[in-house]
């Protein structure tokens, strides 16, 4: 029988496909003893698992090619190391199960590697991955990390960290369902960047949606249909196609129906997101999340050359347009070994964003210089902004660093901390623009971790308190004659985009897939209607009431 589950829809569209689970970390196998008569069989199991994992790694290397192939082949060689296998067999001979023997043999090899100089120590993560794969195979549980599948699938995970998602093949992921995460979690942001439907905050999804089950995910309503009937599938697909067709009619710059311009910009994580942004008609980039460049190797910053190349590819794509680059935002849910303290009791309130960069001025300086080199000679309006600015002192430190690096760009501050919204005029004495990061602004205003599904109600950007802070920043910018955009996920909600416009926000930046929806809705209303909608939303006491009030104003009830 068809069952329907309800989560929070965070990325439009319908995905229908088989469930694949994100493999969780491999648990330590229990130290059970085997009977002496089982030794040969257990050794055979270990050998087979090692060979199968090595063959699989090689095959995936062949498919991937390039740098990935070299890494996967090196991992296959690690799996086949004769000394390691001999150690596994010795451990089985004295009574270990195959999985426990693999686990222990890899542990002693790992200790050797970790102490053998920087290069080999850097291979420890690869070795752990090989061990996890062999142990998972022996235990008959899914492989850890991103599923190994040649067929497209719907990914089910507890939550997705940016480091996991960097490994996803967009051609294979039809959509996501996660147990945790709110509308502003990185799972949601990634789904929108990939343009795939997604539902988050669906508790128990891991257990309720078994591997291999066919499900339909409606990323607009938040519904997940288990084993949908043919009829249901057809109806869902037709409704999604209809919504899409209605949108393709919209094009051109963002504006209200009476011509008040609100540039619609794209949020990108790197050059790979640029084609979708251009295709959606983005008028530039409102948020380039440069930390994705740094997540490949959390032990060190990418080289200058690598940074220059990535920045240039994005800057070149928008001749005459604006590209707002955010300097590295590490820490909290995006930790980097070389920057983020490992022992913080509460990383979201610790040394993250601009705070990390001010502690490591050389990383900021190198990034700003790489940006200056990348932008040289290009006809683009480069703007650079800092994440997690708390006050005027932070804003000044960032502006000074930009000047020292000789950057010909506008310098700005993200407003993600309530203090910066409340004292926006003071922050604006140091910088030329503001950009509201409503994801973190909601997190810090409501003391609600954006990664925790249980508090997603408080992460709702329609909360009137959040709108008050947006209004405070936008009014300050207007008084100072400067601009104030929104680049948090609030900008991607078409109706809320009208409210933000009414609050005085001067540009909206979002994942490319949302641009047509926002453009089409904004074009239906005048600026005066947007202002009335904004006032009505702020006059309520909850996110739901705010939504209803705005719907009533805009539908002329
Ligand atoms: C935000 O916090 O709203 C934002 C845009 O930054 P990120 O989502 O990358 O933290
Ligand atoms: Mg943020």
Coordinates of C-alpha atoms and ligand atoms in Angstrom, one line a residue:
X1 CA 0.0 0.0 0.0
X2 CA 1.2 3.5 -0.8
X3 CA 2.3 5.5 2.3
X4 CA 3.0 9.2 2.4
X5 CA 5.6 10.8 4.6
X6 CA 5.8 14.5 5.3
X7 CA 9.0 16.5 5.6
X8 CA 10.1 20.0 4.6
X9 CA 10.4 20.6 0.9
X10 CA 13.5 22.6 0.1
X11 CA 14.2 22.2 -3.6
X12 CA 11.4 22.2 -6.2
X13 CA 10.5 19.4 -8.6
X14 CA 9.7 15.7 -8.4
X15 CA 12.2 12.8 -8.2
X16 CA 11.1 9.2 -8.7
X17 CA 13.6 6.4 -8.2
X18 CA 15.1 3.7 -6.0
X19 CA 16.4 4.5 -2.5
X20 CA 20.1 4.3 -1.8
X21 CA 21.4 5.1 1.7
X22 CA 24.4 7.1 2.5
X23 CA 26.6 4.6 4.2
X24 CA 27.3 5.5 7.8
X25 CA 30.7 5.1 9.6
X26 CA 31.8 1.5 10.0
X27 CA 31.5 0.3 13.6
X28 CA 34.3 -1.6 15.2
X29 CA 33.5 -5.3 14.8
X30 CA 33.1 -7.2 18.1
X31 CA 36.2 -9.1 19.2
X32 CA 34.5 -12.5 18.9
X33 CA 36.5 -15.8 18.9
X34 CA 36.0 -18.3 16.1
X35 CA 36.2 -22.1 16.4
X36 CA 39.6 -23.5 15.3
X37 CA 37.9 -25.5 12.5
X38 CA 36.7 -22.3 10.9
X39 CA 40.1 -20.7 10.3
X40 CA 40.5 -21.6 6.7
X41 CA 37.0 -20.5 5.8
X42 CA 37.4 -17.2 7.6
X43 CA 40.8 -16.6 6.0
X44 CA 39.1 -17.3 2.6
X45 CA 36.3 -14.7 3.4
X46 CA 38.9 -12.1 4.3
X47 CA 40.9 -12.7 1.0
X48 CA 37.8 -12.6 -1.1
X49 CA 36.6 -9.3 0.5
X50 CA 40.0 -7.7 0.0
X51 CA 40.2 -8.8 -3.6
X52 CA 36.6 -7.7 -4.3
X53 CA 37.2 -4.2 -2.8
X54 CA 40.5 -3.8 -4.7
X55 CA 38.8 -4.8 -8.0
X56 CA 35.9 -2.4 -7.3
X57 CA 38.3 0.5 -6.6
X58 CA 40.2 -0.2 -9.8
X59 CA 37.0 -0.3 -11.8
X60 CA 35.8 2.9 -10.3
X61 CA 39.2 4.4 -11.1
X62 CA 38.9 3.4 -14.8
X63 CA 35.5 5.0 -14.9
X64 CA 36.7 8.3 -13.2
X65 CA 40.0 8.8 -15.0
X66 CA 42.4 11.6 -14.2
X67 CA 43.5 12.4 -10.7
X68 CA 40.7 10.4 -9.2
X69 CA 42.0 7.3 -11.0
X70 CA 45.5 7.6 -9.5
X71 CA 44.0 7.9 -6.0
X72 CA 41.7 4.9 -6.4
X73 CA 44.4 2.8 -7.9
X74 CA 46.7 3.6 -5.0
X75 CA 43.9 2.6 -2.6
X76 CA 43.5 -0.8 -4.5
X77 CA 47.2 -1.4 -4.0
X78 CA 46.9 -0.7 -0.3
X79 CA 44.1 -3.3 -0.1
X80 CA 46.2 -5.9 -1.9
X81 CA 49.4 -5.2 0.2
X82 CA 50.7 -8.8 0.8
X83 CA 52.1 -7.9 4.3
X84 CA 48.7 -6.6 5.4
X85 CA 47.0 -9.7 4.1
X86 CA 49.5 -11.9 5.9
X87 CA 48.8 -10.0 9.1
X88 CA 45.1 -10.5 8.7
X89 CA 45.6 -14.3 8.2
X90 CA 47.8 -14.5 11.2
X91 CA 45.1 -12.8 13.3
X92 CA 42.4 -15.2 12.0
X93 CA 44.7 -18.2 12.8
X94 CA 44.7 -17.2 16.5
X95 CA 40.9 -16.9 16.6
X96 CA 39.8 -13.5 15.2
X97 CA 36.8 -13.2 12.9
X98 CA 37.7 -12.0 9.4
X99 CA 36.2 -8.6 10.0
X100 CA 38.0 -8.1 13.3
X101 CA 41.3 -9.3 11.9
X102 CA 41.0 -6.7 9.0
X103 CA 40.1 -4.0 11.5
X104 CA 43.1 -4.8 13.8
X105 CA 45.6 -5.3 11.0
X106 CA 44.7 -2.0 9.4
X107 CA 45.0 -0.3 12.8
X108 CA 48.6 -1.3 13.3
X109 CA 49.4 -0.4 9.6
X110 CA 47.7 2.9 10.2
X111 CA 49.8 3.7 13.2
X112 CA 53.0 3.1 11.1
X113 CA 51.8 5.3 8.3
X114 CA 50.7 8.1 10.7
X115 CA 54.1 8.4 12.1
X116 CA 56.0 8.1 8.8
X117 CA 56.3 11.7 7.7
X118 CA 53.9 14.2 6.3
X119 CA 53.2 12.6 2.9
X120 CA 52.4 9.1 4.2
X121 CA 50.4 10.5 7.1
X122 CA 48.3 12.3 4.5
X123 CA 47.3 8.9 3.1
X124 CA 45.8 7.7 6.4
X125 CA 42.3 8.8 5.4
X126 CA 42.6 6.7 2.2
X127 CA 43.7 3.7 4.2
X128 CA 40.7 4.2 6.6
X129 CA 38.4 4.2 3.6
X130 CA 39.9 1.0 2.3
X131 CA 39.5 -0.6 5.7
X132 CA 35.9 0.6 6.0
X133 CA 35.1 -0.9 2.6
X134 CA 36.5 -4.3 3.4
X135 CA 34.9 -4.4 6.8
X136 CA 31.5 -3.3 5.4
X137 CA 31.7 -6.0 2.7
X138 CA 32.4 -8.6 5.3
X139 CA 29.6 -7.4 7.6
X140 CA 27.2 -7.2 4.6
X141 CA 26.3 -3.5 5.3
X142 CA 26.3 -0.6 2.8
X143 CA 29.6 0.8 1.9
X144 CA 30.4 4.0 3.9
X145 CA 30.0 7.4 2.3
X146 CA 28.4 8.1 -1.1
X147 CA 26.6 5.0 -2.5
X148 CA 28.4 2.9 -5.1
X149 CA 25.8 2.8 -7.8
X150 CA 25.8 3.0 -11.6
X151 CA 22.1 3.6 -11.8
X152 CA 20.5 6.9 -10.8
X153 CA 19.0 6.9 -7.3
X154 CA 17.3 9.0 -4.6
X155 CA 19.8 9.5 -1.7
X156 CA 18.7 9.0 1.9
X157 CA 21.0 10.4 4.6
X158 CA 20.9 11.5 8.2
X159 CA 22.3 14.8 6.9
X160 CA 24.9 15.7 4.3
X161 CA 28.1 17.4 5.2
X162 CA 29.7 19.6 2.5
X163 CA 32.7 17.2 2.4
X164 CA 30.4 14.2 1.5
X165 CA 28.4 16.1 -1.1
X166 CA 31.6 17.2 -3.0
X167 CA 31.8 13.5 -4.0
X168 CA 28.3 13.1 -5.3
X169 CA 27.9 12.5 -9.0
X170 CA 25.1 14.9 -10.1
X171 CA 24.3 12.7 -13.0
X172 CA 23.3 9.9 -10.6
X173 CA 21.5 11.7 -7.8
X174 CA 17.9 12.2 -8.7
X175 CA 17.0 13.8 -5.3
X176 CA 17.6 13.8 -1.6
X177 CA 15.7 13.0 1.6
X178 CA 17.4 13.7 4.9
X179 CA 16.4 13.1 8.5
X180 CA 18.0 16.2 9.8
X181 CA 18.6 19.6 8.4
X182 CA 16.3 22.6 7.9
X183 CA 15.6 24.7 4.9
X184 CA 19.0 26.4 5.3
X185 CA 21.1 23.3 5.9
X186 CA 23.9 22.5 3.5
X187 CA 21.9 19.5 2.2
X188 CA 19.2 21.9 1.1
X189 CA 21.6 24.4 -0.4
X190 CA 23.4 21.6 -2.3
X191 CA 20.1 20.2 -3.6
X192 CA 19.2 23.6 -5.0
X193 CA 22.7 24.0 -6.5
X194 CA 22.3 20.7 -8.3
X195 CA 18.8 21.5 -9.2
X196 CA 17.4 18.3 -7.8
X197 CA 14.3 17.9 -5.7
X198 CA 14.9 17.5 -1.9
X199 CA 13.0 17.0 1.3
X200 CA 14.7 17.6 4.7
X201 CA 13.7 17.2 8.4
X202 CA 12.0 13.9 7.9
X203 CA 12.7 12.0 11.1
X204 CA 13.1 8.2 10.7
X205 CA 13.7 8.4 6.9
X206 CA 16.6 6.0 7.2
X207 CA 14.4 3.3 8.7
X208 CA 11.2 4.0 6.9
X209 CA 12.7 4.1 3.4
X210 CA 14.5 0.7 2.9
X211 CA 17.3 0.4 0.4
X212 CA 15.9 -0.4 -3.1
X213 CA 12.4 0.9 -2.4
X214 CA 10.9 3.1 -5.1
X215 CA 9.8 6.5 -3.8
X216 CA 8.6 9.7 -5.3
X217 CA 9.9 12.9 -3.7
X218 CA 8.0 16.2 -4.1
X219 CA 10.4 18.9 -3.3
X220 CA 7.7 21.6 -3.4
X221 CA 5.3 20.1 -0.9
X222 CA 7.7 18.1 1.2
X223 CA 5.8 14.9 0.6
X224 CA 7.6 11.5 0.0
X225 CA 5.4 8.7 -1.5
X226 CA 6.6 5.2 -0.8
X227 CA 5.9 2.7 -3.7
X228 CA 3.7 5.2 -5.6
X229 CA 1.2 3.8 -8.0
X230 CA 1.6 4.4 -11.7
X231 CA -1.2 6.9 -11.5
X232 CA 0.4 8.8 -8.7
X233 CA 3.7 8.9 -10.6
X234 CA 2.1 10.2 -13.7
X235 CA 0.1 12.9 -11.8
X236 CA 3.2 14.1 -9.9
X237 CA 5.4 14.2 -13.0
X238 CA 2.7 16.1 -14.9
X239 CA 2.2 18.7 -12.1
X240 CA 6.0 19.3 -11.9
X241 CA 6.2 19.7 -15.7
X242 CA 3.4 22.2 -15.6
X243 CA 5.0 24.3 -12.9
X244 CA 8.3 24.2 -15.0
X245 CA 6.6 25.2 -18.2
X246 CA 4.8 28.2 -16.6
X247 CA 8.3 29.4 -15.5
X248 CA 10.1 29.1 -18.8
X249 CA 8.0 32.0 -20.0
X250 CA 9.9 34.3 -17.5
X251 CA 13.2 36.0 -18.6
X252 CA 15.2 39.2 -18.3
X253 CA 16.3 41.2 -15.3
X254 CA 14.5 41.0 -12.0
X255 CA 11.9 43.7 -11.4
X256 CA 8.5 44.4 -9.9
X257 CA 5.6 44.9 -12.2
X258 CA 6.1 48.7 -12.0
X259 CA 9.7 48.4 -13.0
X260 CA 11.5 48.7 -9.7
X261 CA 14.7 46.8 -10.4
X262 CA 15.9 44.0 -8.1
X263 CA 18.9 42.3 -9.6
X264 CA 18.6 38.5 -9.4
X265 CA 22.0 37.0 -8.7
X266 CA 23.2 33.4 -8.3
X267 CA 24.8 31.6 -5.4
X268 CA 27.7 29.4 -6.6
X269 CA 30.2 27.1 -5.0
X270 CA 32.7 27.2 -7.9
X271 CA 33.0 27.1 -11.7
X272 CA 30.9 24.0 -12.0
X273 CA 27.8 26.0 -10.9
X274 CA 28.3 28.7 -13.5
X275 CA 26.5 27.2 -16.5
X276 CA 23.3 26.7 -14.6
X277 CA 23.5 30.3 -13.3
X278 CA 24.0 31.7 -16.8
X279 CA 21.2 29.5 -18.2
X280 CA 18.8 30.7 -15.5
X281 CA 19.6 34.3 -16.6
X282 CA 21.4 35.3 -13.4
X283 CA 22.5 39.0 -13.6
X284 CA 25.7 38.1 -11.8
X285 CA 26.8 36.2 -8.7
X286 CA 25.6 37.4 -5.3
X287 CA 27.5 34.8 -3.3
X288 CA 30.5 32.8 -4.4
X289 CA 31.1 30.4 -1.5
X290 CA 34.8 30.0 -1.9
X291 CA 35.2 27.4 0.9
X292 CA 34.2 24.6 -1.4
X293 CA 37.6 25.1 -3.1
X294 CA 39.2 24.5 0.3
X295 CA 37.3 21.4 1.3
X296 CA 39.2 19.0 -1.1
X297 CA 42.1 19.0 1.2
X298 CA 41.4 20.2 4.7
X299 CA 45.1 20.1 5.7
X300 CA 46.2 23.1 3.7
X301 CA 44.9 26.0 1.6
X302 CA 44.7 25.4 -2.1
X303 CA 47.7 26.8 -4.1
X304 CA 47.6 30.4 -5.5
X305 CA 47.4 29.0 -9.0
X306 CA 44.5 26.7 -8.2
X307 CA 42.6 29.6 -6.5
X308 CA 43.4 32.1 -9.4
X309 CA 42.1 29.6 -12.0
X310 CA 38.8 28.9 -10.1
X311 CA 38.1 32.6 -9.4
X312 CA 38.9 33.5 -13.0
X313 CA 36.5 30.9 -14.4
X314 CA 33.7 32.4 -12.4
X315 CA 34.6 36.1 -13.0
X316 CA 34.9 35.5 -16.8
X317 CA 31.4 34.2 -17.0
X318 CA 29.7 37.5 -16.2
X319 CA 31.3 40.3 -18.3
X320 CA 29.8 43.6 -17.2
X321 CA 28.0 41.9 -14.3
X322 CA 28.6 41.9 -10.6
X323 CA 30.4 39.0 -8.9
X324 CA 30.4 39.0 -5.1
X325 CA 33.0 36.7 -3.7
X326 CA 32.9 35.7 -0.1
X327 CA 36.2 35.0 1.4
X328 CA 36.8 31.7 3.1
X329 CA 34.0 30.8 5.6
X330 CA 35.5 27.9 7.5
X331 CA 34.5 26.5 10.9
X332 CA 31.3 25.2 12.5
X333 CA 29.8 22.8 9.9
X334 CA 32.7 23.5 7.4
X335 CA 35.8 22.7 9.6
X336 CA 39.3 22.9 8.0
X337 CA 42.1 21.2 9.9
X338 CA 44.6 24.0 9.3
X339 CA 42.2 26.7 10.5
X340 CA 39.6 25.4 12.8
X341 CA 40.4 24.7 16.5
X342 CA 39.5 21.0 17.2
X343 CA 38.5 21.4 20.8
X344 CA 35.7 24.0 20.7
X345 CA 32.7 23.1 22.9
X346 CA 30.4 25.0 20.5
X347 CA 31.9 25.5 17.1
X348 CA 29.0 27.6 15.7
X349 CA 29.8 30.2 18.4
X350 CA 33.6 29.8 18.1
X351 CA 36.4 30.8 15.8
X352 CA 34.7 30.6 12.4
X353 CA 34.3 32.8 9.3
X354 CA 36.1 36.1 9.5
X355 CA 37.3 35.2 13.0
X356 CA 39.5 32.3 11.6
X357 CA 40.9 34.5 8.9
X358 CA 41.9 37.3 11.3
X359 CA 43.7 34.6 13.3
X360 CA 45.4 33.4 10.1
X361 CA 46.0 36.7 8.2
X362 CA 48.3 34.9 5.7
X363 CA 45.4 32.8 4.4
X364 CA 43.2 35.9 3.9
X365 CA 46.0 37.8 2.3
X366 CA 46.7 34.9 -0.2
X367 CA 43.1 34.6 -1.0
X368 CA 42.7 38.3 -1.7
X369 CA 45.8 38.4 -3.8
X370 CA 44.6 35.4 -5.8
X371 CA 41.4 37.3 -6.4
X372 CA 43.2 40.5 -7.5
X373 CA 45.3 38.4 -10.0
X374 CA 42.2 36.6 -11.2
X375 CA 40.2 39.8 -11.8
X376 CA 43.0 41.7 -13.5
X377 CA 41.9 42.9 -16.9
X378 CA 38.4 41.3 -16.8
X379 CA 35.4 43.6 -17.4
X380 CA 33.7 42.4 -14.2
X381 CA 32.5 44.3 -11.1
X382 CA 34.3 42.5 -8.4
X383 CA 32.9 42.8 -4.9
X384 CA 34.4 40.9 -1.9
X385 CA 32.7 40.3 1.4
X386 CA 33.5 38.8 4.7
X387 CA 31.4 36.2 6.5
X388 CA 30.4 36.5 10.2
X389 CA 31.1 40.2 10.7
X390 CA 30.0 41.0 14.2
X391 CA 30.7 44.8 14.5
X392 CA 32.5 47.8 13.0
X393 CA 35.9 46.6 14.3
X394 CA 35.5 43.3 12.3
X395 CA 34.4 45.3 9.2
X396 CA 37.4 47.6 9.5
X397 CA 39.9 44.7 9.9
X398 CA 38.5 43.1 6.7
X399 CA 38.5 46.4 4.7
X400 CA 42.1 47.0 5.9
X401 CA 43.2 43.5 4.7
X402 CA 41.5 44.2 1.3
X403 CA 43.3 47.5 0.9
X404 CA 46.7 46.0 1.9
X405 CA 46.2 43.3 -0.7
X406 CA 45.8 46.0 -3.3
X407 CA 42.4 44.7 -4.3
X408 CA 40.4 46.9 -6.8
X409 CA 37.0 45.9 -5.6
X410 CA 34.1 47.0 -3.4
X411 CA 34.4 45.6 0.1
X412 CA 31.3 44.4 2.0
X413 CA 30.2 42.7 5.1
X414 CA 27.8 39.8 5.5
X415 CA 25.1 40.4 8.1
X416 CA 24.7 37.0 9.7
X417 CA 25.0 38.0 13.4
X418 CA 22.2 40.0 15.0
X419 CA 24.7 42.6 16.3
X420 CA 25.6 43.5 12.8
X421 CA 22.0 44.0 11.8
X422 CA 21.2 46.1 14.8
X423 CA 24.3 48.3 14.3
X424 CA 24.3 48.2 10.5
X425 CA 25.0 51.9 10.2
X426 CA 28.1 51.6 12.3
X427 CA 29.3 48.6 10.2
X428 CA 28.6 50.6 7.0
X429 CA 31.2 53.3 8.1
X430 CA 33.9 50.7 7.1
X431 CA 32.4 48.9 4.1
X432 CA 30.5 49.7 0.9
X433 CA 27.7 47.2 1.0
X434 CA 25.9 44.7 3.1
X435 CA 24.7 41.2 2.2
X436 CA 22.3 39.4 4.5
X437 CA 23.1 35.8 5.2
X438 CA 19.7 34.9 6.5
X439 CA 20.6 31.3 7.2
X440 CA 23.1 32.1 9.9
X441 CA 21.1 35.2 10.9
X442 CA 18.2 32.9 11.7
X443 CA 20.4 30.5 13.5
X444 CA 21.9 33.1 15.8
X445 CA 18.6 35.1 16.2
X446 CA 16.7 32.0 17.4
X447 CA 19.5 30.1 19.0
X448 CA 18.5 27.3 16.6
X449 CA 21.3 25.2 15.0
X450 CA 20.7 25.1 11.3
X451 CA 21.7 21.5 11.1
X452 CA 19.2 20.2 13.6
X453 CA 15.9 19.2 12.1
X454 CA 14.0 19.3 15.4
X455 CA 14.4 23.1 15.5
X456 CA 13.6 23.8 11.8
X457 CA 10.5 25.7 12.9
X458 CA 12.8 28.4 14.3
X459 CA 15.0 28.4 11.2
X460 CA 12.0 29.5 9.1
X461 CA 13.0 32.8 7.4
X462 CA 9.4 34.0 7.6
X463 CA 9.8 34.6 11.4
X464 CA 8.9 38.2 12.0
X465 CA 11.9 38.8 14.2
X466 CA 14.2 37.9 11.3
X467 CA 12.2 40.2 9.1
X468 CA 12.7 43.0 11.7
X469 CA 16.5 42.5 11.5
X470 CA 16.4 42.5 7.7
X471 CA 14.5 45.8 7.8
X472 CA 17.0 47.3 10.2
X473 CA 19.9 46.5 7.9
X474 CA 18.1 47.6 4.7
X475 CA 17.1 50.9 6.3
X476 CA 20.6 51.6 7.5
X477 CA 22.0 50.9 4.0
X478 CA 19.4 53.2 2.4
X479 CA 20.3 56.0 4.9
X480 CA 24.0 55.6 4.0
X481 CA 23.2 55.4 0.3
X482 CA 24.7 51.9 0.0
X483 CA 23.3 48.6 -1.1
X484 CA 22.0 45.7 1.0
X485 CA 21.3 42.4 -0.7
X486 CA 20.1 39.0 0.6
X487 CA 22.1 35.9 -0.3
X488 CA 20.7 33.5 2.3
X489 CA 18.1 31.0 1.3
X490 CA 15.2 33.4 2.2
X491 CA 15.8 35.0 -1.2
X492 CA 14.9 31.7 -3.0
X493 CA 11.3 31.7 -1.7
X494 CA 9.3 33.6 -4.3
X495 CA 6.8 35.1 -2.0
X496 CA 9.3 36.0 0.6
X497 CA 11.4 37.6 -2.1
X498 CA 8.6 40.1 -2.6
X499 CA 8.5 40.8 1.2
X500 CA 12.3 41.3 1.2
X501 CA 11.9 43.8 -1.7
X502 CA 9.3 45.6 0.3
X503 CA 11.7 45.8 3.2
X504 CA 14.1 47.7 1.0
X505 CA 16.6 44.9 0.0
X506 CA 18.4 45.9 -3.2
X507 CA 19.3 42.5 -4.7
X508 CA 18.4 38.8 -4.2
X509 CA 20.9 36.0 -4.6
X510 CA 19.9 32.3 -4.7
X511 CA 20.7 28.9 -6.2
X512 CA 20.2 29.1 -10.0
X513 CA 17.2 26.8 -10.0
X514 CA 15.2 29.2 -7.9
X515 CA 15.8 32.3 -10.1
X516 CA 12.9 31.7 -12.6
X517 CA 10.4 31.2 -9.7
X518 CA 11.5 34.4 -8.0
X519 CA 11.6 36.4 -11.2
X520 CA 8.1 35.3 -12.2
X521 CA 6.5 36.1 -8.8
X522 CA 8.2 39.4 -8.4
X523 CA 7.0 40.5 -11.8
X524 CA 3.4 40.1 -10.7
X525 CA 3.4 42.8 -8.0
X526 CA 4.2 46.5 -7.7
X527 CA 6.8 47.9 -5.2
X528 CA 3.9 49.4 -3.2
X529 CA 2.3 45.9 -2.9
X530 CA 5.6 44.5 -1.8
X531 CA 5.9 47.2 0.8
X532 CA 2.4 46.5 2.1
X533 CA 3.1 42.8 2.2
X534 CA 6.3 43.5 4.2
X535 CA 4.4 45.6 6.7
X536 CA 1.7 43.0 7.1
X537 CA 4.3 40.2 7.7
X538 CA 6.1 42.3 10.3
X539 CA 2.8 43.0 12.1
X540 CA 2.3 39.3 12.9
X541 CA 3.7 37.1 15.6
X542 CA 4.7 33.9 13.8
X543 CA 6.1 32.6 10.5
X544 CA 2.8 31.0 9.6
X545 CA 0.8 34.1 10.3
X546 CA 3.3 36.1 8.3
X547 CA 2.9 33.8 5.3
X548 CA -0.9 34.0 5.5
X549 CA -0.9 37.8 5.9
X550 CA 1.3 38.2 2.8
X551 CA -0.8 35.8 0.8
X552 CA -3.9 37.9 1.8
X553 CA -2.3 41.2 0.8
X554 CA -0.9 40.0 -2.5
X555 CA -4.0 38.2 -3.6
X556 CA -6.0 41.4 -2.8
X557 CA -8.2 39.8 -0.2
Ligands
LIG1 C1 24.0 32.5 5.2 O1 24.4 32.2 6.4 O2 22.8 32.9 5.0 C2 24.9 32.3 4.1 C3 24.5 32.8 2.9 O3 26.0 31.7 4.3 P1 26.1 30.0 4.4 O4 24.8 29.5 4.1 O5 27.2 29.6 3.4 O6 26.6 29.9 5.8
LIG2 MG1 26.5 31.9 6.7

